[in-house]
Amino acid sequence: MTLTAELGRKLYTNMWRIRLFEEEALRQTSLGSVKGALHMYCGEEAVAVGVCAHLCDDDYVLGTHRSHGHCLAKGAPMERMMAELFGRTTGSCRAKGGSMHIADFSRNILGANGIVAGGIGPGTGTALASKIRGTDQVSVVFFGDGAAARGPFHEGILFGSLWKLPVVYVCENNQYQQWVPRKNVAVVDSVADMAASYAIPGVSVDGQELEAVYAAAGEAIERARNGGGPTLIEARTYRFYGHSLGDRQEYRSQDEVDEWRDGQDPIKLFATFMKERQWLGDDEDEAIQASVKAEIATSVAYAEESPLPGPDDVTTDVLDTEWRATA
Ligand SMILES: Cc1ncc(C[n+]2csc(CCOP(=O)(O)OP(=O)(O)O)c2C)c(N)n1
Ligand SMILES: [Mg+2]
């Protein structure tokens, strides 16, 4: 799939959808409407959007604790995501997931999760299921650079390679693991180099450049779909906000953050890329941002008008304890 003006505008819009959705979620948190942890993906939008652009509806995506971008890029309806953050029964997980466990099974988005590297095993498992069933579904697992230091990374990629599974492992190397700079704890610079240990291709890309992510992901997803097995993609990126709410960010300087925000914003970079090719005019740019703002407002109204769960909801969609007692 080649990047065209039309597709470019769609992907550009999707990056804005993620950026403004999250900024609104942050605002709603300060107003008390959204409760619980909030891990902001702002700054990393080109990774989710560039990868998910190649996925079909029934392909699988597994996320991290920082997954609003993965969900929106894979096609989760925004209003149901907003309702989930507001803790409403119309939310994509009927208020039982919240930000950190958000999922949308109707789009084969199997979920964010709070366990670092927690998606790698299940994502390898869905790829095994696709292979056994003989479908052409691909699984994409997103994880952070911190996850690449954990056991499930090694175990998952080993089995993915051994069984030549249709899976793409996407490491979002944002250079920090909570409050620990990767450079203080890593023994190899590039996560992509670790692919050699499992005899699969490893590719390192600039995660701020949508077109670079799009190209690398296209090749990897095609390889996976055609029986060529897994690829490990490292997207070098940066998160603009702290690790989570209330992070005082004493481990990095304001100058560093400003440099990335000013010079390495994936949305600004892709706008320049599009404008240089005459794929996007200033009026269209404004219209895109206005339409996304309208979508955000609609999703907030939807969430606000939706009911909160009641006491009866506590026992729905959870493991049946009576069944467990007799099983
Ligand atoms: C198994 C496990 N260990 C520790 C934590 C605490 N923790 C939450 S996020 C995080 C850092 C994750 O870093 P990375 O994988 O690079 O993802 P990022 O937050 O940078 O996107 C840690 C250590 C956890 N949630 N799970
Ligand atoms: Mg990280």
mmCIF file of C-alpha atoms in Angstrom, residues 23-225:
data_model
loop_
_atom_site.group_PDB
_atom_site.id
_atom_site.type_symbol
_atom_site.label_atom_id
_atom_site.label_comp_id
_atom_site.label_asym_id
_atom_site.label_seq_id
_atom_site.Cartn_x
_atom_site.Cartn_y
_atom_site.Cartn_z
ATOM 1 C CA GLU A 23 -5.785 16.325 25.865
ATOM 2 C CA GLU A 24 -9.526 16.279 26.506
ATOM 3 C CA ALA A 25 -9.161 13.219 28.752
ATOM 4 C CA LEU A 26 -6.531 15.101 30.730
ATOM 5 C CA ARG A 27 -8.824 18.128 31.029
ATOM 6 C CA GLN A 28 -11.714 15.912 32.137
ATOM 7 C CA THR A 29 -9.431 14.344 34.744
ATOM 8 C CA SER A 30 -8.703 17.776 36.199
ATOM 9 C CA LEU A 31 -12.468 18.411 36.302
ATOM 10 C CA GLY A 32 -12.991 15.117 38.154
ATOM 11 C CA SER A 33 -15.076 13.481 35.396
ATOM 12 C CA VAL A 34 -12.360 10.967 34.492
ATOM 13 C CA LYS A 35 -10.847 9.049 37.369
ATOM 14 C CA GLY A 36 -7.883 6.712 37.728
ATOM 15 C CA ALA A 37 -4.512 6.454 36.039
ATOM 16 C CA LEU A 38 -3.980 8.177 32.701
ATOM 17 C CA HIS A 39 -0.895 7.363 30.652
ATOM 18 C CA MET A 40 -0.595 9.887 27.840
ATOM 19 C CA TYR A 41 0.483 8.717 24.374
ATOM 20 C CA CYS A 42 0.962 12.267 22.971
ATOM 21 C CA GLY A 43 4.187 12.460 20.978
ATOM 22 C CA GLU A 44 3.999 8.795 19.931
ATOM 23 C CA GLU A 45 0.954 9.039 17.620
ATOM 24 C CA ALA A 46 2.833 8.209 14.399
ATOM 25 C CA VAL A 47 3.640 4.732 15.716
ATOM 26 C CA ALA A 48 0.093 3.522 16.322
ATOM 27 C CA VAL A 49 -1.264 5.269 13.241
ATOM 28 C CA GLY A 50 1.521 4.156 10.889
ATOM 29 C CA VAL A 51 1.230 0.528 11.987
ATOM 30 C CA CYS A 52 -2.553 0.198 12.238
ATOM 31 C CA ALA A 53 -3.002 1.786 8.788
ATOM 32 C CA HIS A 54 -2.136 -1.653 7.360
ATOM 33 C CA LEU A 55 -4.480 -3.701 9.526
ATOM 34 C CA CYS A 56 -7.833 -5.226 8.601
ATOM 35 C CA ASP A 57 -10.803 -5.157 10.968
ATOM 36 C CA ASP A 58 -10.243 -8.730 12.103
ATOM 37 C CA ASP A 59 -6.489 -8.424 12.729
ATOM 38 C CA TYR A 60 -5.563 -8.420 16.410
ATOM 39 C CA VAL A 61 -3.966 -5.610 18.383
ATOM 40 C CA LEU A 62 -2.571 -5.907 21.899
ATOM 41 C CA GLY A 63 -1.540 -2.813 23.771
ATOM 42 C CA THR A 64 0.206 -1.485 26.823
ATOM 43 C CA HIS A 65 -0.774 0.736 29.758
ATOM 44 C CA ARG A 66 -0.480 3.623 27.218
ATOM 45 C CA SER A 67 -3.040 2.479 24.669
ATOM 46 C CA HIS A 68 -5.528 5.209 23.754
ATOM 47 C CA GLY A 69 -3.595 5.664 20.517
ATOM 48 C CA HIS A 70 -3.560 1.952 19.675
ATOM 49 C CA CYS A 71 -7.333 1.720 20.166
ATOM 50 C CA LEU A 72 -8.230 4.808 18.133
ATOM 51 C CA ALA A 73 -5.812 3.894 15.345
ATOM 52 C CA LYS A 74 -7.314 0.372 15.140
ATOM 53 C CA GLY A 75 -10.812 1.837 14.773
ATOM 54 C CA ALA A 76 -12.342 1.792 18.250
ATOM 55 C CA PRO A 77 -15.317 4.185 18.317
ATOM 56 C CA MET A 78 -14.210 7.351 20.127
ATOM 57 C CA GLU A 79 -17.470 7.982 21.975
ATOM 58 C CA ARG A 80 -17.372 4.534 23.568
ATOM 59 C CA MET A 81 -13.752 5.101 24.576
ATOM 60 C CA MET A 82 -14.633 8.448 26.143
ATOM 61 C CA ALA A 83 -17.573 6.822 27.949
ATOM 62 C CA GLU A 84 -15.181 4.159 29.258
ATOM 63 C CA LEU A 85 -12.894 6.826 30.692
ATOM 64 C CA PHE A 86 -15.947 8.484 32.264
ATOM 65 C CA GLY A 87 -16.862 5.117 33.844
ATOM 66 C CA ARG A 88 -20.221 4.822 32.034
ATOM 67 C CA THR A 89 -22.139 1.694 31.094
ATOM 68 C CA THR A 90 -21.888 2.608 27.398
ATOM 69 C CA GLY A 91 -18.080 2.434 27.589
ATOM 70 C CA SER A 92 -16.199 -0.053 25.442
ATOM 71 C CA CYS A 93 -15.689 -2.240 28.544
ATOM 72 C CA ARG A 94 -18.949 -1.168 30.220
ATOM 73 C CA ALA A 95 -16.963 0.839 32.778
ATOM 74 C CA LYS A 96 -14.914 -2.128 33.970
ATOM 75 C CA GLY A 97 -11.701 -1.267 32.129
ATOM 76 C CA GLY A 98 -11.038 2.440 32.391
ATOM 77 C CA SER A 99 -8.025 3.942 30.677
ATOM 78 C CA MET A 100 -5.459 1.314 31.600
ATOM 79 C CA HIS A 101 -7.534 -1.750 30.666
ATOM 80 C CA ILE A 102 -9.410 -0.344 27.720
ATOM 81 C CA ALA A 103 -10.298 -2.883 25.027
ATOM 82 C CA ASP A 104 -12.783 -3.259 22.198
ATOM 83 C CA PHE A 105 -13.369 -6.863 21.258
ATOM 84 C CA SER A 106 -15.667 -5.809 18.400
ATOM 85 C CA ARG A 107 -12.526 -4.475 16.674
ATOM 86 C CA ASN A 108 -10.238 -7.308 17.878
ATOM 87 C CA ILE A 109 -8.479 -4.850 20.166
ATOM 88 C CA LEU A 110 -7.714 -7.254 22.970
ATOM 89 C CA GLY A 111 -6.746 -4.599 25.382
ATOM 90 C CA ALA A 112 -4.466 -2.320 27.199
ATOM 91 C CA ASN A 113 -3.059 -3.837 30.346
ATOM 92 C CA GLY A 114 -1.185 -2.798 33.446
ATOM 93 C CA ILE A 115 1.502 -5.476 33.301
ATOM 94 C CA VAL A 116 4.650 -4.362 31.513
ATOM 95 C CA ALA A 117 5.138 -6.818 28.579
ATOM 96 C CA GLY A 118 1.714 -8.314 29.403
ATOM 97 C CA GLY A 119 0.521 -8.261 25.777
ATOM 98 C CA ILE A 120 3.424 -10.167 24.255
ATOM 99 C CA GLY A 121 2.359 -13.673 25.354
ATOM 100 C CA PRO A 122 -1.323 -13.262 24.447
ATOM 101 C CA GLY A 123 -0.409 -11.596 21.119
ATOM 102 C CA THR A 124 1.817 -14.529 20.255
ATOM 103 C CA GLY A 125 -1.113 -16.747 21.264
ATOM 104 C CA THR A 126 -3.604 -15.036 18.953
ATOM 105 C CA ALA A 127 -1.069 -15.421 16.130
ATOM 106 C CA LEU A 128 -0.810 -19.148 16.931
ATOM 107 C CA ALA A 129 -4.614 -19.372 16.845
ATOM 108 C CA SER A 130 -4.702 -17.695 13.411
ATOM 109 C CA LYS A 131 -2.108 -20.137 12.113
ATOM 110 C CA ILE A 132 -3.955 -23.191 13.474
ATOM 111 C CA ARG A 133 -7.278 -21.940 12.090
ATOM 112 C CA GLY A 134 -5.711 -21.119 8.736
ATOM 113 C CA THR A 135 -6.982 -17.531 8.667
ATOM 114 C CA ASP A 136 -4.870 -14.701 7.276
ATOM 115 C CA GLN A 137 -5.182 -12.566 10.428
ATOM 116 C CA VAL A 138 -2.096 -10.800 11.698
ATOM 117 C CA SER A 139 -1.462 -9.921 15.348
ATOM 118 C CA VAL A 140 0.360 -6.742 16.301
ATOM 119 C CA VAL A 141 1.753 -6.384 19.794
ATOM 120 C CA PHE A 142 2.779 -2.941 21.004
ATOM 121 C CA PHE A 143 5.079 -2.661 24.017
ATOM 122 C CA GLY A 144 7.566 -0.225 25.526
ATOM 123 C CA ASP A 145 11.347 -0.333 25.739
ATOM 124 C CA GLY A 146 10.984 -1.349 29.386
ATOM 125 C CA ALA A 147 9.042 -4.435 28.292
ATOM 126 C CA ALA A 148 12.008 -5.515 26.156
ATOM 127 C CA ALA A 149 13.898 -6.143 29.389
ATOM 128 C CA ARG A 150 11.302 -8.598 30.694
ATOM 129 C CA GLY A 151 10.949 -12.369 30.301
ATOM 130 C CA PRO A 152 7.704 -12.359 28.259
ATOM 131 C CA PHE A 153 9.525 -10.449 25.502
ATOM 132 C CA HIS A 154 12.119 -13.216 25.110
ATOM 133 C CA GLU A 155 9.659 -16.082 25.548
ATOM 134 C CA GLY A 156 7.077 -14.594 23.191
ATOM 135 C CA ILE A 157 9.485 -13.753 20.382
ATOM 136 C CA LEU A 158 11.177 -17.144 20.710
ATOM 137 C CA PHE A 159 7.877 -18.951 20.104
ATOM 138 C CA GLY A 160 6.794 -16.468 17.449
ATOM 139 C CA SER A 161 9.976 -17.234 15.533
ATOM 140 C CA LEU A 162 10.058 -20.983 16.224
ATOM 141 C CA TRP A 163 6.524 -21.451 14.876
ATOM 142 C CA LYS A 164 6.800 -18.720 12.204
ATOM 143 C CA LEU A 165 3.690 -17.020 13.493
ATOM 144 C CA PRO A 166 1.869 -14.115 11.823
ATOM 145 C CA VAL A 167 2.826 -11.534 14.423
ATOM 146 C CA VAL A 168 4.594 -8.171 14.420
ATOM 147 C CA TYR A 169 6.271 -7.019 17.611
ATOM 148 C CA VAL A 170 6.352 -3.222 17.823
ATOM 149 C CA CYS A 171 8.572 -1.722 20.504
ATOM 150 C CA GLU A 172 7.792 1.916 21.253
ATOM 151 C CA ASN A 173 11.200 2.996 22.471
ATOM 152 C CA ASN A 174 10.387 6.319 24.124
ATOM 153 C CA GLN A 175 13.716 6.195 26.030
ATOM 154 C CA TYR A 176 12.159 6.023 29.487
ATOM 155 C CA GLN A 177 10.833 3.218 31.622
ATOM 156 C CA GLN A 178 8.665 5.026 34.130
ATOM 157 C CA TRP A 179 11.316 7.290 35.723
ATOM 158 C CA VAL A 180 14.372 5.351 34.539
ATOM 159 C CA PRO A 181 16.207 6.504 31.389
ATOM 160 C CA ARG A 182 16.798 3.552 29.090
ATOM 161 C CA LYS A 183 20.446 4.571 28.658
ATOM 162 C CA ASN A 184 21.064 3.796 32.364
ATOM 163 C CA VAL A 185 19.796 0.234 32.170
ATOM 164 C CA ALA A 186 20.204 -0.996 28.581
ATOM 165 C CA VAL A 187 23.211 -2.993 27.402
ATOM 166 C CA VAL A 188 22.400 -2.715 23.705
ATOM 167 C CA ASP A 189 21.359 0.601 22.266
ATOM 168 C CA SER A 190 18.830 -0.594 19.725
ATOM 169 C CA VAL A 191 15.976 -2.913 20.693
ATOM 170 C CA ALA A 192 15.857 -3.951 17.022
ATOM 171 C CA ASP A 193 19.292 -5.577 17.403
ATOM 172 C CA MET A 194 17.775 -8.061 19.828
ATOM 173 C CA ALA A 195 15.845 -9.633 16.938
ATOM 174 C CA ALA A 196 19.037 -11.378 15.795
ATOM 175 C CA SER A 197 18.891 -13.639 18.875
ATOM 176 C CA TYR A 198 15.600 -15.018 17.611
ATOM 177 C CA ALA A 199 16.500 -15.192 13.917
ATOM 178 C CA ILE A 200 13.841 -12.722 12.829
ATOM 179 C CA PRO A 201 14.244 -9.396 11.034
ATOM 180 C CA GLY A 202 14.724 -6.370 13.286
ATOM 181 C CA VAL A 203 14.100 -2.866 11.994
ATOM 182 C CA SER A 204 14.706 0.422 13.751
ATOM 183 C CA VAL A 205 12.738 3.441 12.529
ATOM 184 C CA ASP A 206 12.249 7.073 13.463
ATOM 185 C CA GLY A 207 8.925 6.827 15.261
ATOM 186 C CA GLN A 208 8.245 10.545 14.808
ATOM 187 C CA GLU A 209 8.058 10.139 11.036
ATOM 188 C CA LEU A 210 4.755 8.623 10.064
ATOM 189 C CA GLU A 211 5.971 7.750 6.583
ATOM 190 C CA ALA A 212 8.937 5.779 8.000
ATOM 191 C CA VAL A 213 6.744 3.816 10.425
ATOM 192 C CA TYR A 214 4.183 3.226 7.682
ATOM 193 C CA ALA A 215 6.804 1.793 5.309
ATOM 194 C CA ALA A 216 8.436 -0.514 7.885
ATOM 195 C CA ALA A 217 5.100 -1.729 9.226
ATOM 196 C CA GLY A 218 3.763 -2.382 5.730
ATOM 197 C CA GLU A 219 6.638 -4.705 4.956
ATOM 198 C CA ALA A 220 6.445 -6.506 8.308
ATOM 199 C CA ILE A 221 2.674 -6.996 8.205
ATOM 200 C CA GLU A 222 2.805 -8.281 4.634
ATOM 201 C CA ARG A 223 5.564 -10.727 5.614
ATOM 202 C CA ALA A 224 3.516 -11.964 8.566
ATOM 203 C CA ARG A 225 0.351 -12.334 6.469
#
